[in-house]
Tab-separated table of C-alpha atoms in Angstrom:
chain	number	residue	atom	x	y	z
A	1	UNK	CA	-39.466	17.635	52.361
A	2	UNK	CA	-40.024	14.443	50.392
A	3	UNK	CA	-42.961	12.170	51.096
A	4	UNK	CA	-41.772	8.618	50.459
A	5	UNK	CA	-44.064	6.132	48.701
A	6	UNK	CA	-47.103	7.209	50.631
A	7	UNK	CA	-49.684	7.889	47.949
A	8	UNK	CA	-51.103	5.577	45.305
A	9	UNK	CA	-50.521	6.756	41.775
A	10	UNK	CA	-51.736	3.739	39.804
A	11	UNK	CA	-54.797	1.506	39.565
A	12	UNK	CA	-54.781	-1.842	41.372
A	13	UNK	CA	-55.980	-4.576	39.004
A	14	UNK	CA	-55.288	-8.070	37.760
A	15	UNK	CA	-53.127	-8.530	34.677
A	16	UNK	CA	-55.468	-10.343	32.324
A	17	UNK	CA	-53.089	-10.168	29.357
A	18	UNK	CA	-50.295	-11.946	31.222
A	19	UNK	CA	-51.702	-13.964	34.081
A	20	UNK	CA	-49.424	-14.228	37.086
A	21	UNK	CA	-48.139	-17.723	37.955
A	22	UNK	CA	-46.487	-18.973	41.097
A	23	UNK	CA	-43.042	-20.374	41.512
A	24	UNK	CA	-39.356	-19.782	40.986
A	25	UNK	CA	-36.974	-21.289	38.420
A	26	UNK	CA	-34.342	-23.773	39.583
A	27	UNK	CA	-31.233	-21.605	39.172
A	28	UNK	CA	-30.362	-18.489	41.136
A	29	UNK	CA	-27.245	-16.529	42.015
A	30	UNK	CA	-25.910	-15.873	45.510
A	31	UNK	CA	-23.459	-13.049	46.113
A	32	UNK	CA	-21.491	-12.107	49.204
A	33	UNK	CA	-23.073	-8.739	50.057
A	34	UNK	CA	-19.633	-7.296	50.716
A	35	UNK	CA	-18.809	-7.958	47.034
A	36	UNK	CA	-21.487	-5.581	45.735
A	37	UNK	CA	-20.029	-2.328	44.394
A	38	UNK	CA	-22.814	-0.136	45.749
A	39	UNK	CA	-21.311	3.029	44.296
A	40	UNK	CA	-21.571	1.546	40.799
A	41	UNK	CA	-25.039	-0.025	41.113
A	42	UNK	CA	-27.548	1.706	38.846
A	43	UNK	CA	-31.188	2.115	39.768
A	44	UNK	CA	-33.773	2.744	37.085
A	45	UNK	CA	-34.432	6.460	36.777
A	46	UNK	CA	-38.193	5.953	36.653
A	47	UNK	CA	-38.671	3.100	39.096
A	48	UNK	CA	-36.719	2.730	42.317
A	49	UNK	CA	-37.789	-0.896	42.645
A	50	UNK	CA	-35.602	-1.694	39.629
A	51	UNK	CA	-31.841	-2.090	39.398
A	52	UNK	CA	-30.493	-2.126	35.845
A	53	UNK	CA	-26.864	-2.936	36.705
A	54	UNK	CA	-26.026	-4.911	39.854
A	55	UNK	CA	-22.281	-4.292	39.667
A	56	UNK	CA	-19.825	-6.320	41.718
A	57	UNK	CA	-16.415	-5.223	42.913
A	58	UNK	CA	-13.407	-5.999	40.755
A	59	UNK	CA	-12.435	-9.642	40.893
A	60	UNK	CA	-15.642	-10.686	42.622
A	61	UNK	CA	-18.366	-12.938	41.296
A	62	UNK	CA	-21.668	-14.468	42.257
A	63	UNK	CA	-22.199	-18.206	42.691
A	64	UNK	CA	-24.912	-20.358	41.263
A	65	UNK	CA	-27.573	-21.955	43.410
A	66	UNK	CA	-29.110	-24.935	41.646
A	67	UNK	CA	-32.252	-26.427	43.198
A	68	UNK	CA	-33.416	-29.309	40.973
A	69	UNK	CA	-36.628	-30.058	42.865
A	70	UNK	CA	-40.314	-29.898	41.861
A	71	UNK	CA	-40.706	-26.591	43.764
A	72	UNK	CA	-37.352	-24.772	43.734
A	73	UNK	CA	-36.830	-22.140	46.409
A	74	UNK	CA	-39.933	-23.257	48.250
A	75	UNK	CA	-40.349	-21.141	51.391
A	76	UNK	CA	-39.433	-17.912	49.611
A	77	UNK	CA	-41.703	-15.200	51.001
A	78	UNK	CA	-42.002	-11.465	51.581
A	79	UNK	CA	-43.948	-10.183	54.582
A	80	UNK	CA	-44.638	-6.707	55.880
A	81	UNK	CA	-43.488	-5.914	59.412
A	82	UNK	CA	-44.474	-3.076	61.706
A	83	UNK	CA	-41.809	-0.483	62.344
A	84	UNK	CA	-41.347	2.526	64.569
A	85	UNK	CA	-41.360	5.156	61.808
A	86	UNK	CA	-42.449	3.151	58.793
A	87	UNK	CA	-43.352	-0.369	57.793
A	88	UNK	CA	-40.636	-2.605	56.442
A	89	UNK	CA	-40.412	-6.028	54.812
A	90	UNK	CA	-38.942	-9.361	55.765
A	91	UNK	CA	-37.657	-11.513	52.925
A	92	UNK	CA	-37.198	-15.246	53.401
A	93	UNK	CA	-35.358	-17.248	50.787
A	94	UNK	CA	-35.707	-21.023	51.146
A	95	UNK	CA	-33.897	-23.743	49.272
A	96	UNK	CA	-32.537	-27.240	49.714
A	97	UNK	CA	-29.039	-28.439	48.987
A	98	UNK	CA	-29.344	-31.971	47.662
A	99	UNK	CA	-25.866	-32.913	48.683
A	100	UNK	CA	-23.735	-33.519	51.733
A	101	UNK	CA	-20.077	-33.957	52.526
A	102	UNK	CA	-17.023	-31.867	53.457
A	103	UNK	CA	-17.385	-29.489	50.538
A	104	UNK	CA	-21.042	-28.851	51.362
A	105	UNK	CA	-20.124	-28.380	55.021
A	106	UNK	CA	-17.770	-25.620	53.944
A	107	UNK	CA	-20.618	-23.935	52.099
A	108	UNK	CA	-22.904	-24.314	55.119
A	109	UNK	CA	-20.248	-22.763	57.369
A	110	UNK	CA	-20.063	-19.767	55.017
A	111	UNK	CA	-23.843	-19.455	54.917
A	112	UNK	CA	-24.002	-19.636	58.700
A	113	UNK	CA	-21.893	-16.567	59.283
A	114	UNK	CA	-22.092	-14.512	56.119
A	115	UNK	CA	-24.368	-11.880	54.651
A	116	UNK	CA	-25.700	-12.352	51.156
A	117	UNK	CA	-27.645	-11.007	48.213
A	118	UNK	CA	-29.537	-13.451	46.015
A	119	UNK	CA	-30.970	-12.971	42.552
A	120	UNK	CA	-33.556	-15.542	41.552
A	121	UNK	CA	-35.703	-15.992	38.471
A	122	UNK	CA	-39.455	-15.965	38.822
A	123	UNK	CA	-41.602	-18.265	36.733
A	124	UNK	CA	-43.816	-15.246	36.165
A	125	UNK	CA	-41.785	-12.946	33.954
A	126	UNK	CA	-44.255	-10.356	32.664
A	127	UNK	CA	-43.223	-10.955	29.057
A	128	UNK	CA	-46.634	-10.092	27.648
A	129	UNK	CA	-46.795	-6.599	29.095
A	130	UNK	CA	-47.192	-3.725	26.694
A	131	UNK	CA	-44.135	-1.962	28.158
A	132	UNK	CA	-41.093	-3.158	30.114
A	133	UNK	CA	-41.537	-6.717	28.914
A	134	UNK	CA	-39.891	-9.197	31.233
A	135	UNK	CA	-39.324	-6.809	34.128
A	136	UNK	CA	-40.747	-9.307	36.630
A	137	UNK	CA	-38.217	-12.015	35.759
A	138	UNK	CA	-35.266	-11.468	38.090
A	139	UNK	CA	-35.845	-10.558	41.706
A	140	UNK	CA	-33.178	-9.396	44.167
A	141	UNK	CA	-33.305	-10.062	47.899
A	142	UNK	CA	-30.827	-9.064	50.566
A	143	UNK	CA	-29.699	-5.859	48.869
A	144	UNK	CA	-30.596	-3.477	51.683
A	145	UNK	CA	-29.907	-5.437	54.857
A	146	UNK	CA	-28.306	-8.656	53.692
A	147	UNK	CA	-29.668	-12.178	53.902
A	148	UNK	CA	-28.509	-14.076	56.949
A	149	UNK	CA	-29.054	-17.725	57.784
A	150	UNK	CA	-32.110	-18.350	59.923
A	151	UNK	CA	-32.315	-22.098	59.229
A	152	UNK	CA	-29.533	-24.498	58.374
A	153	UNK	CA	-30.689	-28.045	59.006
A	154	UNK	CA	-29.523	-31.496	58.036
A	155	UNK	CA	-32.096	-34.228	58.750
A	156	UNK	CA	-30.843	-37.622	57.630
A	157	UNK	CA	-34.376	-38.962	57.172
A	158	UNK	CA	-36.140	-35.965	55.708
A	159	UNK	CA	-38.029	-36.652	52.509
A	160	UNK	CA	-37.648	-32.977	51.614
A	161	UNK	CA	-33.854	-32.948	51.633
A	162	UNK	CA	-33.024	-36.647	51.110
A	163	UNK	CA	-30.198	-36.309	53.624
A	164	UNK	CA	-29.092	-32.948	52.295
A	165	UNK	CA	-29.582	-29.522	53.821
A	166	UNK	CA	-32.572	-27.264	54.342
A	167	UNK	CA	-31.597	-23.609	54.133
A	168	UNK	CA	-33.546	-20.445	54.866
A	169	UNK	CA	-31.856	-17.074	54.498
A	170	UNK	CA	-33.649	-14.037	55.910
A	171	UNK	CA	-33.442	-10.308	55.346
A	172	UNK	CA	-35.297	-8.156	57.877
A	173	UNK	CA	-36.263	-4.502	57.719
A	174	UNK	CA	-35.955	-4.062	53.995
A	175	UNK	CA	-37.476	-0.701	53.083
A	176	UNK	CA	-38.777	-2.018	49.742
A	177	UNK	CA	-41.389	-4.700	49.111
A	178	UNK	CA	-39.449	-6.009	46.140
A	179	UNK	CA	-36.431	-5.222	44.023
A	180	UNK	CA	-35.988	-6.413	40.427
A	181	UNK	CA	-32.990	-6.715	38.127
A	182	UNK	CA	-34.105	-5.349	34.772
A	183	UNK	CA	-31.889	-3.829	32.100
A	184	UNK	CA	-34.620	-2.396	29.918
A	185	UNK	CA	-35.525	-5.557	28.029
A	186	UNK	CA	-35.635	-9.316	28.634
A	187	UNK	CA	-32.528	-10.223	26.609
A	188	UNK	CA	-30.264	-7.659	28.241
A	189	UNK	CA	-31.617	-8.564	31.663
A	190	UNK	CA	-30.650	-12.192	31.056
A	191	UNK	CA	-27.145	-11.055	30.114
A	192	UNK	CA	-26.921	-8.952	33.252
A	193	UNK	CA	-28.044	-11.952	35.318
A	194	UNK	CA	-25.573	-14.325	33.682
A	195	UNK	CA	-22.713	-11.855	33.945
A	196	UNK	CA	-22.949	-12.075	37.734
A	197	UNK	CA	-21.395	-15.513	37.724
A	198	UNK	CA	-18.707	-15.047	35.085
A	199	UNK	CA	-20.792	-17.089	32.682
A	200	UNK	CA	-20.588	-16.157	29.029
A	201	UNK	CA	-23.403	-13.750	28.299
B	1	UNK	CA	4.251	-18.771	28.784
B	2	UNK	CA	2.607	-17.352	25.652
B	3	UNK	CA	0.656	-20.009	23.843
B	4	UNK	CA	-0.207	-19.993	20.154
B	5	UNK	CA	-3.690	-20.536	18.861
B	6	UNK	CA	-2.665	-23.838	17.283
B	7	UNK	CA	-1.094	-25.118	20.497
B	8	UNK	CA	-4.200	-24.091	22.393
B	9	UNK	CA	-6.463	-25.882	19.942
B	10	UNK	CA	-4.467	-29.107	20.215
B	11	UNK	CA	-4.355	-28.963	23.997
B	12	UNK	CA	-8.089	-28.304	24.351
B	13	UNK	CA	-8.969	-31.209	22.063
B	14	UNK	CA	-6.744	-33.538	24.090
B	15	UNK	CA	-8.364	-32.331	27.291
B	16	UNK	CA	-11.793	-32.851	25.789
B	17	UNK	CA	-11.013	-36.503	25.204
B	18	UNK	CA	-9.791	-36.893	28.779
B	19	UNK	CA	-12.750	-35.045	30.268
B	20	UNK	CA	-15.087	-37.504	28.533
B	21	UNK	CA	-13.226	-40.585	29.721
B	22	UNK	CA	-11.040	-40.683	32.820
B	23	UNK	CA	-11.192	-37.028	33.779
B	24	UNK	CA	-8.766	-34.142	33.623
B	25	UNK	CA	-5.191	-34.566	34.818
B	26	UNK	CA	-3.400	-32.383	37.337
B	27	UNK	CA	-1.424	-30.903	34.447
B	28	UNK	CA	-4.734	-29.997	32.803
B	29	UNK	CA	-5.723	-28.128	35.958
B	30	UNK	CA	-2.462	-26.180	35.729
B	31	UNK	CA	-3.129	-25.448	32.062
B	32	UNK	CA	-6.568	-24.104	32.928
B	33	UNK	CA	-5.162	-21.862	35.666
B	34	UNK	CA	-2.617	-20.436	33.214
B	35	UNK	CA	-4.856	-19.985	30.192
B	36	UNK	CA	-8.466	-19.573	31.314
B	37	UNK	CA	-8.263	-15.804	31.482
B	38	UNK	CA	-6.466	-15.604	28.141
B	39	UNK	CA	-9.329	-17.424	26.409
B	40	UNK	CA	-12.405	-16.188	28.280
B	41	UNK	CA	-11.198	-12.744	29.480
B	42	UNK	CA	-12.451	-13.695	32.908
B	43	UNK	CA	-10.475	-14.488	36.026
B	44	UNK	CA	-10.311	-18.110	37.076
B	45	UNK	CA	-11.113	-18.493	40.760
B	46	UNK	CA	-8.942	-21.352	42.003
B	47	UNK	CA	-10.881	-23.302	44.589
B	48	UNK	CA	-10.913	-26.758	46.091
B	49	UNK	CA	-13.875	-27.897	44.081
B	50	UNK	CA	-14.162	-31.186	42.225
B	51	UNK	CA	-16.228	-29.768	39.353
B	52	UNK	CA	-14.661	-26.316	39.058
B	53	UNK	CA	-11.885	-27.329	36.678
B	54	UNK	CA	-14.235	-29.345	34.518
B	55	UNK	CA	-16.681	-26.441	34.320
B	56	UNK	CA	-13.839	-24.050	33.530
B	57	UNK	CA	-12.598	-26.346	30.780
B	58	UNK	CA	-16.067	-26.513	29.199
B	59	UNK	CA	-16.202	-22.709	29.258
B	60	UNK	CA	-12.746	-22.419	27.664
B	61	UNK	CA	-13.547	-24.965	25.001
B	62	UNK	CA	-16.878	-23.365	24.116
B	63	UNK	CA	-15.507	-19.826	23.958
B	64	UNK	CA	-12.442	-20.873	21.967
B	65	UNK	CA	-14.544	-22.848	19.504
B	66	UNK	CA	-16.690	-19.807	18.872
B	67	UNK	CA	-14.128	-16.995	18.924
B	68	UNK	CA	-10.670	-18.494	18.605
B	69	UNK	CA	-7.846	-16.721	20.425
B	70	UNK	CA	-8.765	-13.048	20.495
B	71	UNK	CA	-6.600	-10.061	21.339
B	72	UNK	CA	-6.956	-9.281	25.017
B	73	UNK	CA	-8.830	-5.990	25.307
B	74	UNK	CA	-7.463	-3.303	27.542
B	75	UNK	CA	-10.871	-2.785	29.107
B	76	UNK	CA	-12.738	-5.381	31.141
B	77	UNK	CA	-16.053	-5.029	32.908
B	78	UNK	CA	-16.815	-5.878	36.488
B	79	UNK	CA	-19.231	-8.773	36.920
B	80	UNK	CA	-22.823	-7.619	36.815
B	81	UNK	CA	-22.072	-4.625	34.598
B	82	UNK	CA	-23.342	-4.529	31.032
B	83	UNK	CA	-23.021	-1.715	28.494
B	84	UNK	CA	-26.080	-0.518	26.613
B	85	UNK	CA	-26.071	2.170	23.961
B	86	UNK	CA	-27.781	3.164	20.747
B	87	UNK	CA	-24.349	2.548	19.157
B	88	UNK	CA	-24.552	-1.188	19.916
B	89	UNK	CA	-26.894	-3.736	18.360
B	90	UNK	CA	-26.787	-5.782	21.561
B	91	UNK	CA	-25.762	-5.311	25.165
B	92	UNK	CA	-22.022	-5.606	25.714
B	93	UNK	CA	-20.496	-7.908	28.304
B	94	UNK	CA	-16.939	-9.166	28.705
B	95	UNK	CA	-17.567	-11.874	26.118
B	96	UNK	CA	-18.082	-9.326	23.301
B	97	UNK	CA	-16.319	-6.271	24.717
B	98	UNK	CA	-13.709	-4.537	22.577
B	99	UNK	CA	-11.630	-1.451	23.299
B	100	UNK	CA	-13.580	0.470	20.664
B	101	UNK	CA	-16.918	-0.349	22.275
B	102	UNK	CA	-15.644	0.562	25.722
B	103	UNK	CA	-14.322	3.929	24.511
B	104	UNK	CA	-17.485	4.658	22.546
B	105	UNK	CA	-19.642	3.948	25.591
B	106	UNK	CA	-17.420	5.929	27.953
B	107	UNK	CA	-17.608	8.970	25.682
B	108	UNK	CA	-21.335	9.062	26.514
B	109	UNK	CA	-20.861	7.963	30.135
B	110	UNK	CA	-17.433	9.100	31.393
B	111	UNK	CA	-18.500	8.955	35.033
B	112	UNK	CA	-19.233	5.254	34.632
B	113	UNK	CA	-15.586	4.237	34.528
B	114	UNK	CA	-16.544	2.441	37.731
B	115	UNK	CA	-18.186	-0.238	35.552
B	116	UNK	CA	-14.722	-1.405	34.562
B	117	UNK	CA	-12.440	-3.696	36.526
B	118	UNK	CA	-9.554	-3.102	34.105
B	119	UNK	CA	-8.827	-0.056	31.972
B	120	UNK	CA	-5.782	1.783	30.625
B	121	UNK	CA	-4.251	4.510	32.760
B	122	UNK	CA	-4.721	6.966	29.894
B	123	UNK	CA	-8.398	6.108	29.360
B	124	UNK	CA	-9.527	9.735	29.498
B	125	UNK	CA	-7.128	10.594	26.688
B	126	UNK	CA	-8.566	7.781	24.617
B	127	UNK	CA	-12.027	9.299	24.809
B	128	UNK	CA	-10.925	12.391	22.912
B	129	UNK	CA	-8.365	10.897	20.543
B	130	UNK	CA	-9.396	8.283	17.923
B	131	UNK	CA	-5.770	7.652	17.008
B	132	UNK	CA	-4.890	6.875	20.586
B	133	UNK	CA	-7.779	4.415	20.703
B	134	UNK	CA	-6.103	2.303	18.039
B	135	UNK	CA	-2.761	2.532	19.858
B	136	UNK	CA	-4.420	1.164	22.963
B	137	UNK	CA	-4.458	-2.241	21.274
B	138	UNK	CA	-0.666	-2.344	21.749
B	139	UNK	CA	-0.137	-3.366	25.337
B	140	UNK	CA	-0.493	-0.111	27.298
B	141	UNK	CA	-0.153	-0.211	31.032
B	142	UNK	CA	-3.396	-1.532	32.413
B	143	UNK	CA	-4.732	-0.172	35.619
B	144	UNK	CA	-6.713	-2.595	37.690
B	145	UNK	CA	-9.204	-1.266	40.191
């Protein structure tokens, strides 16, 4: 019988060659979870916290999230939760939509009732590692349980949203602390990320 | 309607001028709907979105400027899928996918046909027959999954 992720197999230490930095880049990708082709998704053979190909169903695409603020995706966290048989993780993805109007309301209505997967780009990319350079760049949330809206708020006088929308999407009971999109090297990973939105890669 | 490369070039330049001044016309939107896939090999998602047509036009213009009007391959990848192989100098996406690359990759990974949104019905035959691979450039039936 398999024992799942119960024993340490590596040292715990700071990365002095490539110091970790906080923050997330301004552009991410949001995907309707139902559009993921789970049967075609490829996990890394050596690391089950890595997906090398996040394949979508035919005719489906991801959509860009652009957050042009000083701290994009502020409120994005991962927290361990107690469980009956094992501990799990809650992922919160926060962002603001600096816009309002009928088109935005349509997006908010979709966010309110849908289930999503988001891929965002960390400011810390791990590009100076001796192996697997760049594998910390793209992080995936919502893959296992789906991100659902926990906050959708429009405050006309908020300095944070300037009359736009504050959004928090939450995934509960994820079995993994983190999931990364990494195709073996930084350049190919960027192509995999861009190919999610039909952009030329 | 099949458009020639010259006609496409003229039309895109005219649209460029409009996009920089008064904005695209309704007829330009129709043109984009009819020709976006032909130029970019990607499906155009028609939505009620004020910037979508402009963004699509920029994509068409950029791709056409770089590649011209290419033959439509018989294989197309699903979004999110990229092909990596020792045979290729760089990862393959829809923007640089050719039938030859698709067949070469599938020979090593035949179970990964599920990476493709579009492929010929006789794709398995193509993996074993180099001559048939060249014939696939002539418009075989394409099976869309």
